XYZ file of C-alpha atoms in Angstrom:
464
model
C 39.221 126.179 190.051
C 39.455 128.326 186.944
C 37.445 127.491 183.845
C 40.665 126.303 182.206
C 41.364 123.922 185.091
C 37.799 122.612 184.965
C 38.071 122.009 181.229
C 41.429 120.260 181.675
C 40.071 117.958 184.375
C 36.992 117.177 182.280
C 39.216 116.364 179.305
C 41.381 114.018 181.399
C 38.321 112.232 182.778
C 36.977 111.739 179.254
C 40.274 110.296 178.030
C 40.496 108.022 181.057
C 36.930 106.825 180.545
C 37.543 106.064 176.885
C 41.019 104.556 176.977
C 42.544 103.855 180.426
C 42.155 100.420 182.000
C 42.678 100.753 185.753
C 44.486 98.096 187.803
C 42.542 96.163 190.468
C 39.623 98.545 189.927
C 36.083 98.534 188.684
C 35.966 100.269 185.327
C 32.388 101.248 186.106
C 33.657 104.133 188.251
C 34.608 105.763 184.956
C 32.101 104.362 182.495
C 29.035 104.641 184.727
C 30.200 106.847 187.582
C 31.635 110.302 188.194
C 35.189 109.396 187.185
C 38.408 108.530 188.941
C 40.523 110.716 191.274
C 43.400 112.149 189.262
C 46.594 112.841 191.220
C 48.846 115.463 189.651
C 51.497 116.361 192.235
C 53.365 115.053 195.257
C 55.537 116.816 197.802
C 56.844 115.247 200.997
C 54.022 113.210 202.505
C 51.255 115.053 200.620
C 49.643 114.589 197.217
C 47.369 116.917 195.215
C 44.536 116.076 192.857
C 43.612 117.773 189.592
C 41.226 120.071 191.454
C 44.066 121.361 193.651
C 42.994 119.605 196.859
C 45.749 118.322 199.160
C 45.779 114.905 200.873
C 48.012 113.061 203.316
C 49.579 110.143 201.484
C 48.878 107.514 204.103
C 49.959 104.637 201.867
C 53.183 106.006 200.333
C 51.555 105.603 196.924
C 51.316 101.819 197.291
C 53.845 101.039 200.047
C 56.394 102.623 197.701
C 57.351 106.284 198.207
C 59.294 105.724 201.425
C 61.596 108.723 200.969
C 58.635 110.991 200.222
C 57.436 112.791 197.110
C 59.176 115.568 195.220
C 62.814 114.589 195.808
C 64.559 116.682 193.173
C 67.937 115.059 193.779
C 66.521 111.638 192.929
C 64.950 113.004 189.752
C 68.267 114.602 188.836
C 70.090 111.309 189.379
C 67.679 109.712 186.908
C 68.253 112.464 184.345
C 72.022 112.249 184.679
C 72.026 108.496 184.136
C 69.634 108.761 181.176
C 72.001 111.201 179.514
C 74.973 108.862 179.979
C 73.310 105.496 179.287
C 69.548 105.355 179.092
C 69.301 101.628 178.550
C 71.303 98.453 178.197
C 70.231 94.924 179.115
C 71.845 92.555 181.570
C 71.715 89.762 178.984
C 75.389 88.706 178.826
C 76.408 92.342 179.318
C 76.482 94.645 182.344
C 76.615 98.346 183.153
C 78.038 100.262 186.124
C 74.720 101.298 187.699
C 73.485 97.719 188.110
C 76.905 96.506 189.253
C 77.205 99.185 191.945
C 73.644 98.654 193.145
C 74.049 94.866 193.337
C 77.187 95.356 195.404
C 75.416 97.767 197.748
C 72.366 95.556 198.221
C 74.536 92.511 198.879
C 76.331 94.392 201.648
C 73.007 95.521 203.166
C 71.344 92.110 202.986
C 71.736 89.713 205.933
C 74.149 86.803 206.020
C 75.374 85.302 202.770
C 72.721 86.838 200.515
C 75.335 88.084 198.090
C 73.852 87.765 194.592
C 71.185 90.015 193.056
C 68.964 89.071 190.108
C 67.164 92.236 188.973
C 63.606 92.516 187.683
C 61.249 95.474 187.296
C 58.723 94.794 190.053
C 57.639 92.621 192.930
C 55.611 90.043 191.033
C 58.580 89.420 188.752
C 60.859 89.104 191.780
C 58.588 86.424 193.256
C 58.344 84.689 189.891
C 62.142 84.668 189.748
C 62.426 83.124 193.222
C 59.828 80.461 192.393
C 61.560 79.412 189.167
C 65.015 79.588 190.736
C 63.956 77.359 193.639
C 62.706 74.701 191.240
C 65.821 74.812 189.073
C 68.096 74.826 192.112
C 66.696 71.540 193.363
C 67.075 69.999 189.905
C 70.775 70.900 190.012
C 70.930 69.101 193.365
C 69.533 65.892 191.922
C 66.129 66.419 193.570
C 63.847 67.174 190.618
C 60.623 66.333 192.457
C 61.044 69.297 194.838
C 58.747 71.767 193.082
C 55.941 72.642 195.510
C 55.762 75.898 197.468
C 54.072 76.730 200.753
C 52.676 80.129 201.682
C 50.114 81.526 204.108
C 46.378 81.991 203.881
C 45.286 85.349 202.419
C 48.905 86.273 201.595
C 49.474 88.252 198.393
C 52.622 87.417 196.413
C 51.806 88.699 192.934
C 49.525 88.236 189.941
C 51.618 86.432 187.312
C 50.615 82.816 186.730
C 53.517 81.513 188.815
C 53.151 84.029 191.631
C 49.411 83.302 191.752
C 50.277 79.757 192.782
C 51.891 81.290 195.871
C 49.236 83.953 196.505
C 46.757 82.754 199.126
C 43.700 84.736 197.990
C 41.186 82.493 196.198
C 39.184 85.493 194.974
C 42.192 86.622 192.938
C 42.732 83.227 191.321
C 39.489 81.483 190.436
C 38.934 83.411 187.200
C 42.414 82.480 185.954
C 42.463 78.811 186.882
C 44.122 76.525 186.264
C 47.107 78.463 187.575
C 50.606 77.042 187.901
C 50.317 73.952 190.132
C 52.217 73.370 193.340
C 51.003 76.033 195.759
C 49.834 75.024 199.244
C 48.529 77.162 202.083
C 49.042 77.186 205.864
C 47.548 79.471 208.565
C 48.851 83.012 208.777
C 49.848 84.845 211.980
C 46.644 86.801 212.616
C 46.528 86.424 216.415
C 43.296 88.440 216.620
C 41.522 85.599 214.787
C 43.779 82.743 215.860
C 40.844 80.637 217.035
C 39.363 80.710 213.526
C 42.608 79.186 212.239
C 42.235 76.248 214.603
C 44.501 77.429 217.429
C 43.240 76.168 220.768
C 44.301 79.207 222.772
C 47.385 80.585 224.464
C 49.916 83.392 224.305
C 51.008 85.092 221.065
C 54.297 83.201 221.299
C 52.489 79.877 221.637
C 50.321 80.789 218.677
C 53.419 81.645 216.649
C 54.963 78.242 217.314
C 51.642 76.551 216.525
C 51.425 78.446 213.197
C 55.031 77.594 212.322
C 54.386 73.933 213.091
C 51.577 73.937 210.548
C 54.310 74.476 207.936
C 56.072 71.343 209.145
C 52.779 69.482 209.057
C 52.203 70.548 205.447
C 55.720 69.532 204.415
C 55.199 66.127 206.005
C 51.784 65.732 204.398
C 52.967 66.628 200.883
C 56.291 64.862 201.319
C 59.605 66.680 201.940
C 60.923 65.273 198.672
C 58.314 67.401 196.819
C 58.581 70.757 198.640
C 60.976 73.344 197.213
C 60.367 76.509 199.222
C 58.341 78.401 201.808
C 57.363 81.985 200.943
C 56.647 84.351 203.866
C 56.367 88.130 204.281
C 57.960 89.565 207.454
C 54.624 91.310 208.098
C 51.833 89.891 205.950
C 50.116 92.602 203.970
C 46.832 91.140 202.707
C 44.320 90.730 205.495
C 45.670 93.783 207.260
C 49.250 93.752 208.530
C 49.868 90.501 210.405
C 53.150 90.592 212.340
C 54.604 87.301 213.518
C 54.950 86.525 217.245
C 58.439 86.236 218.701
C 60.055 82.930 217.815
C 57.921 82.250 214.741
C 60.542 82.859 212.074
C 63.233 81.075 214.056
C 61.002 77.994 214.217
C 60.267 78.250 210.482
C 63.994 78.384 209.762
C 64.513 75.225 211.839
C 61.749 73.447 209.920
C 63.155 74.472 206.539
C 66.619 73.239 207.535
C 65.215 69.969 208.862
C 63.423 69.131 205.613
C 65.859 70.743 203.162
C 63.421 73.440 202.026
C 64.373 76.956 200.918
C 63.028 79.917 202.895
C 62.061 82.934 200.776
C 61.403 86.228 202.551
C 59.022 88.191 200.322
C 59.936 91.775 201.189
C 58.405 93.633 198.280
C 56.629 95.789 200.889
C 58.664 95.267 204.049
C 62.173 96.023 202.738
C 63.827 99.455 202.694
C 62.590 100.948 205.901
C 58.939 99.979 206.172
C 59.787 98.126 209.405
C 62.694 100.375 210.392
C 65.399 98.222 208.783
C 66.646 97.704 205.272
C 65.187 94.211 205.366
C 62.426 92.670 207.448
C 64.519 89.556 207.993
C 66.921 91.779 209.919
C 64.058 93.259 211.934
C 62.969 89.791 213.058
C 66.414 88.146 213.189
C 66.019 85.294 210.729
C 68.147 84.221 207.784
C 66.328 83.452 204.528
C 67.779 81.766 201.455
C 66.304 84.433 199.187
C 64.792 87.884 199.605
C 62.461 89.445 197.039
C 62.267 93.239 196.880
C 60.833 96.079 194.766
C 58.745 99.192 195.527
C 60.735 101.298 198.016
C 64.192 100.391 196.681
C 63.685 103.426 194.413
C 60.895 105.071 196.446
C 58.917 104.683 193.235
C 60.879 107.233 191.228
C 61.584 104.491 188.682
C 60.480 100.818 188.517
C 62.857 98.214 189.934
C 62.682 94.866 191.685
C 64.933 91.949 192.369
C 65.744 88.711 194.143
C 68.747 88.469 196.452
C 70.131 84.945 196.606
C 72.374 83.127 199.068
C 75.787 81.722 198.193
C 74.322 78.231 198.537
C 71.571 78.776 195.970
C 73.883 80.672 193.615
C 76.733 78.157 193.661
C 75.345 75.651 191.089
C 75.121 78.473 188.542
C 78.581 79.895 189.151
C 80.653 77.446 187.092
C 80.695 75.535 183.842
C 77.910 75.846 181.304
C 75.066 76.251 183.788
C 72.694 79.193 183.387
C 69.358 80.414 184.708
C 67.229 80.773 181.540
C 65.172 83.630 182.864
C 65.240 87.426 182.610
C 63.482 90.691 181.861
C 64.287 93.355 179.278
C 64.198 96.166 181.815
C 65.597 94.256 184.811
C 68.363 96.308 186.445
C 67.589 99.261 184.143
C 70.428 101.840 184.296
C 68.126 104.721 185.240
C 66.299 102.703 187.894
C 69.582 101.477 189.351
C 70.946 105.020 189.570
C 67.707 106.150 191.197
C 67.978 103.343 193.770
C 71.523 104.393 194.669
C 70.440 108.001 195.224
C 67.381 106.872 197.162
C 69.546 104.821 199.517
C 71.817 107.841 199.977
C 68.751 109.798 201.152
C 67.869 107.018 203.588
C 71.332 107.122 205.120
C 71.861 110.875 205.186
C 68.459 111.594 206.757
C 68.327 108.624 209.133
C 64.971 107.426 207.842
C 65.337 103.944 209.303
C 66.028 105.374 212.732
C 63.076 107.727 212.341
C 60.805 104.712 211.889
C 62.289 102.823 214.834
C 61.979 105.883 217.067
C 58.454 106.856 216.086
C 56.788 103.496 215.434
C 55.671 103.102 219.083
C 54.154 106.596 218.913
C 52.375 105.753 215.666
C 50.987 102.576 217.241
C 49.806 104.270 220.431
C 48.170 107.065 218.428
C 46.242 104.599 216.283
C 45.324 102.532 219.344
C 43.322 105.503 220.617
C 40.783 104.439 217.992
C 40.091 101.258 219.962
C 37.525 103.232 221.952
C 35.326 103.289 218.845
C 32.765 100.458 218.618
C 33.720 99.720 214.998
C 37.447 99.202 215.675
C 38.295 95.653 216.729
C 42.070 95.496 216.360
C 45.101 97.660 215.618
C 48.164 95.699 214.506
C 51.378 95.980 212.562
C 54.936 97.185 212.976
C 57.226 99.984 211.862
C 55.260 102.365 209.658
C 52.913 99.577 208.539
C 49.609 99.221 210.412
C 46.174 97.747 209.874
C 42.933 98.636 211.639
C 40.358 95.842 211.556
C 36.712 96.885 211.561
C 34.031 94.765 213.265
C 30.297 94.729 213.937
C 30.765 93.530 217.515
C 33.945 94.049 219.526
C 33.061 91.371 222.089
C 32.350 88.544 219.643
C 34.674 89.896 216.900
C 31.783 89.460 214.474
C 32.773 90.770 211.068
C 30.710 92.142 208.196
C 29.083 90.024 205.535
C 29.803 90.639 201.856
C 26.944 93.083 201.351
C 27.854 95.044 204.461
C 31.514 95.164 203.421
C 30.464 96.423 200.024
C 28.427 99.249 201.528
C 30.993 100.031 204.234
C 34.262 99.915 202.307
C 33.382 100.819 198.748
C 30.117 102.568 199.344
C 31.334 104.860 202.092
C 34.773 104.525 203.687
C 37.120 104.806 200.707
C 35.491 107.958 199.408
C 34.862 109.452 202.854
C 38.503 109.068 203.923
C 39.657 110.549 200.638
C 37.217 113.447 200.915
C 38.483 114.062 204.453
C 42.031 114.454 203.135
C 43.552 111.011 203.752
C 44.667 108.632 201.013
C 44.946 105.114 202.440
C 43.517 101.665 201.749
C 40.160 100.300 202.842
C 40.359 96.613 201.976
C 38.429 93.393 202.487
C 40.867 90.759 201.265
C 40.190 88.777 204.400
C 38.340 90.834 206.999
C 37.578 94.556 206.489
C 40.612 96.667 207.356
C 42.082 100.108 206.865
C 45.786 100.013 206.044
C 48.351 102.721 206.675
C 51.907 102.787 205.340
C 52.965 106.437 205.005
C 56.335 107.804 203.846
C 59.102 107.257 206.375
C 59.559 111.000 206.779
C 56.444 111.673 208.854
C 56.228 111.952 212.627
C 53.927 112.492 215.631
C 52.116 115.575 214.334
C 51.091 113.696 211.183
C 50.079 110.675 213.269
C 47.679 112.908 215.190
C 46.224 114.314 211.986
C 45.701 110.825 210.574
C 44.043 109.657 213.793
C 41.665 112.612 213.822
C 40.574 111.983 210.237
C 40.075 108.278 210.934
C 38.129 109.007 214.114
C 35.745 111.353 212.362
C 35.097 109.088 209.385
C 34.811 105.851 211.398
C 32.414 107.476 213.823
C 30.170 108.437 210.928
C 30.562 104.962 209.403
C 29.206 103.385 212.589
C 26.091 105.537 212.460
C 25.409 104.368 208.908
C 25.511 100.628 209.648
């Protein structure tokens, strides 16, 4: 680096230390430590830091940049819209960008999911679905249906309402009491099925057992009190839990039996992460609502939303009924225009097909790491995989809190980054490494990712 570049980086670190509050991060990395990595550029599936070093973006920013970085045409679509109409709310008014995008999403969504309520992000989309479910049942003369069921360790957002659905106690205890009404059932982590109480059997048998725990919870709480079930197609927190075949079909049967809404939380899984526009399509189930955000714009502008079935929408379609809920920037003209251009890129370049074609190769490449003593499980789907780390492959013994602290934060996160791979080393649940790269990559990048992981994980094992 030149002296000017060094001075610029030092100046940015000082400003960050003095004024920037990081999300989900320890501020001590700036106040007491060497500072925070500063990313200044992205192109394709690579990012660059302020020192000029290049990294593979193995997480698509944060499960977001599915079309890849540096798409000039998407940036130009944003500029064009900003020149025409930079902002107007959807509060009793509308604008063409939001109208066209709602129409497009309704045609892409499965079944009768024909109505789009826009927000600016995933947490807001979940909050919308939660509030809408409660109001819907009031319109149906069932005002006691207000409870929601979700899965253990599942992340659904950080707002007070969404926290009631999030199944991570560590993210809630400091904010309690949170909105009441959230109840948890086992997730679909087959690798640790026995720890959930499953007596043993095939993945399909485990899936039906896990789905039946939802029915058990509905019965226990009382069907007259349960409004909705919130599920991700592939659960993110805990490290990419796919559901066994038949699971979602059984959940749909249970929801129909007890008159409960099924919400597919696809903030991560929609728009190609699993090789389809929506995860519900990938796993052939029909939800009553879908929440989305992140990759709808590939992150070039913030946008989220909730897609609602004809059934749920109908009570609001006539008379003086309204949904007293909204966001200033929901369906923002620039974000909507960006989403339209982003979806054009998906279609023109066949990104969904690229994922479906290459996902088995990605899986088999990552599964090579199973020969390492520290790698217990490789799981996931599409371009969305988790690698669970263990102390003992035979017993599946995991790391205690101190060991996780030293392994993940003390070594792995920095070592992977230093080796040229940006991804997530996480211990919400058991210690995992998560990978969710842009949908544009292929086998050569898979090999490069595997080689970096192999080198760093091998060293990690020697440090335990």
